[in-house]
């Protein structure tokens, strides 16, 4: 669970532990405008979140993911909660 930590790097900018520790660099942290500029395919991959909640996140599908319009983990199909 994210506790919104914002450890700072030597330059004084936020550098959360989760982003630093991710071995495949799947997490990035920074101003949302910068992230959207760096990853224009991200938000478009599954659609924009509405601004009503003030989202500050960009999602991108894995390059090999099914582009059929749904997000699904094949290992969870048929899993009973």
PDB file of C-alpha atoms in Angstrom:
ATOM      1  CA  UNK A   1       0.000   0.000   0.000  1.00  0.00           C
ATOM      2  CA  UNK A   2       1.317   3.420  -0.908  1.00  0.00           C
ATOM      3  CA  UNK A   3       1.958   5.632   2.091  1.00  0.00           C
ATOM      4  CA  UNK A   4       2.859   8.599  -0.119  1.00  0.00           C
ATOM      5  CA  UNK A   5       6.441   8.746   1.056  1.00  0.00           C
ATOM      6  CA  UNK A   6       8.517  11.327  -0.715  1.00  0.00           C
ATOM      7  CA  UNK A   7      12.126  10.657   0.144  1.00  0.00           C
ATOM      8  CA  UNK A   8      14.316  13.239  -1.531  1.00  0.00           C
ATOM      9  CA  UNK A   9      17.328  12.521  -3.680  1.00  0.00           C
ATOM     10  CA  UNK A  10      20.544  14.585  -3.405  1.00  0.00           C
ATOM     11  CA  UNK A  11      19.095  17.136  -5.843  1.00  0.00           C
ATOM     12  CA  UNK A  12      16.190  17.725  -3.445  1.00  0.00           C
ATOM     13  CA  UNK A  13      13.460  16.298  -5.668  1.00  0.00           C
ATOM     14  CA  UNK A  14      11.045  13.577  -4.503  1.00  0.00           C
ATOM     15  CA  UNK A  15      12.354  10.056  -5.045  1.00  0.00           C
ATOM     16  CA  UNK A  16      10.052   7.449  -3.454  1.00  0.00           C
ATOM     17  CA  UNK A  17      11.521   4.153  -2.341  1.00  0.00           C
ATOM     18  CA  UNK A  18       9.160   2.080  -4.512  1.00  0.00           C
ATOM     19  CA  UNK A  19      10.352   3.788  -7.696  1.00  0.00           C
ATOM     20  CA  UNK A  20      14.009   3.450  -6.681  1.00  0.00           C
ATOM     21  CA  UNK A  21      13.595  -0.222  -5.764  1.00  0.00           C
ATOM     22  CA  UNK A  22      11.641  -1.384  -8.824  1.00  0.00           C
ATOM     23  CA  UNK A  23      14.054  -3.716 -10.667  1.00  0.00           C
ATOM     24  CA  UNK A  24      12.364  -3.242 -14.045  1.00  0.00           C
ATOM     25  CA  UNK A  25      11.744   0.506 -13.699  1.00  0.00           C
ATOM     26  CA  UNK A  26       7.990  -0.045 -13.978  1.00  0.00           C
ATOM     27  CA  UNK A  27       7.347   2.810 -11.549  1.00  0.00           C
ATOM     28  CA  UNK A  28       8.240   6.416 -12.113  1.00  0.00           C
ATOM     29  CA  UNK A  29       7.531   9.436  -9.970  1.00  0.00           C
ATOM     30  CA  UNK A  30       7.247  13.061 -10.962  1.00  0.00           C
ATOM     31  CA  UNK A  31       4.906  15.796 -12.113  1.00  0.00           C
ATOM     32  CA  UNK A  32       2.014  14.237 -14.037  1.00  0.00           C
ATOM     33  CA  UNK A  33       2.570  16.526 -17.037  1.00  0.00           C
ATOM     34  CA  UNK A  34       6.179  15.344 -17.292  1.00  0.00           C
ATOM     35  CA  UNK A  35       5.162  11.688 -17.053  1.00  0.00           C
ATOM     36  CA  UNK A  36       2.481  12.074 -19.722  1.00  0.00           C
ATOM     37  CA  UNK A  37       4.980  13.837 -21.972  1.00  0.00           C
ATOM     38  CA  UNK A  38       7.573  11.110 -21.432  1.00  0.00           C
ATOM     39  CA  UNK A  39       5.025   8.319 -21.986  1.00  0.00           C
ATOM     40  CA  UNK A  40       2.342   9.564 -24.403  1.00  0.00           C
ATOM     41  CA  UNK A  41       1.233   5.986 -25.083  1.00  0.00           C
ATOM     42  CA  UNK A  42       0.483   5.378 -21.408  1.00  0.00           C
ATOM     43  CA  UNK A  43      -2.789   7.155 -20.774  1.00  0.00           C
ATOM     44  CA  UNK A  44      -4.075   6.307 -24.233  1.00  0.00           C
ATOM     45  CA  UNK A  45      -3.515   2.593 -23.643  1.00  0.00           C
ATOM     46  CA  UNK A  46      -6.530   2.216 -21.361  1.00  0.00           C
ATOM     47  CA  UNK A  47      -8.162   5.623 -21.463  1.00  0.00           C
ATOM     48  CA  UNK A  48      -7.912   8.769 -19.414  1.00  0.00           C
ATOM     49  CA  UNK A  49      -9.065   8.923 -15.828  1.00  0.00           C
ATOM     50  CA  UNK A  50     -11.568  11.697 -15.269  1.00  0.00           C
ATOM     51  CA  UNK A  51     -10.336  14.899 -13.695  1.00  0.00           C
ATOM     52  CA  UNK A  52     -13.116  14.760 -11.076  1.00  0.00           C
ATOM     53  CA  UNK A  53     -10.858  12.894  -8.664  1.00  0.00           C
ATOM     54  CA  UNK A  54      -7.660  14.706  -9.581  1.00  0.00           C
ATOM     55  CA  UNK A  55      -5.784  11.614 -10.774  1.00  0.00           C
ATOM     56  CA  UNK A  56      -2.039  11.766 -10.998  1.00  0.00           C
ATOM     57  CA  UNK A  57      -1.254   8.406 -12.521  1.00  0.00           C
ATOM     58  CA  UNK A  58      -0.465   7.049 -15.974  1.00  0.00           C
ATOM     59  CA  UNK A  59      -0.971   3.374 -16.835  1.00  0.00           C
ATOM     60  CA  UNK A  60       0.664   1.593 -19.734  1.00  0.00           C
ATOM     61  CA  UNK A  61       0.058  -1.966 -20.849  1.00  0.00           C
ATOM     62  CA  UNK A  62       2.944  -4.380 -21.221  1.00  0.00           C
ATOM     63  CA  UNK A  63       4.228  -4.400 -24.789  1.00  0.00           C
ATOM     64  CA  UNK A  64       3.038  -8.020 -25.205  1.00  0.00           C
ATOM     65  CA  UNK A  65      -0.380  -7.478 -23.621  1.00  0.00           C
ATOM     66  CA  UNK A  66      -3.554  -8.349 -25.477  1.00  0.00           C
ATOM     67  CA  UNK A  67      -4.779  -5.164 -27.139  1.00  0.00           C
ATOM     68  CA  UNK A  68      -8.410  -6.357 -27.095  1.00  0.00           C
ATOM     69  CA  UNK A  69      -9.602  -3.519 -24.876  1.00  0.00           C
ATOM     70  CA  UNK A  70      -9.702  -5.391 -21.579  1.00  0.00           C
ATOM     71  CA  UNK A  71      -7.220  -5.746 -18.782  1.00  0.00           C
ATOM     72  CA  UNK A  72      -6.976  -9.280 -17.519  1.00  0.00           C
ATOM     73  CA  UNK A  73      -4.441 -11.429 -15.797  1.00  0.00           C
ATOM     74  CA  UNK A  74      -4.674 -14.884 -17.400  1.00  0.00           C
ATOM     75  CA  UNK A  75      -3.609 -16.469 -14.108  1.00  0.00           C
ATOM     76  CA  UNK A  76      -6.697 -15.028 -12.416  1.00  0.00           C
ATOM     77  CA  UNK A  77      -9.304 -16.023 -15.000  1.00  0.00           C
ATOM     78  CA  UNK A  78     -11.833 -18.220 -13.282  1.00  0.00           C
ATOM     79  CA  UNK A  79     -10.447 -17.392  -9.848  1.00  0.00           C
ATOM     80  CA  UNK A  80     -13.151 -17.321  -7.203  1.00  0.00           C
ATOM     81  CA  UNK A  81     -12.795 -14.482  -4.703  1.00  0.00           C
TER      82      UNK A  81
END
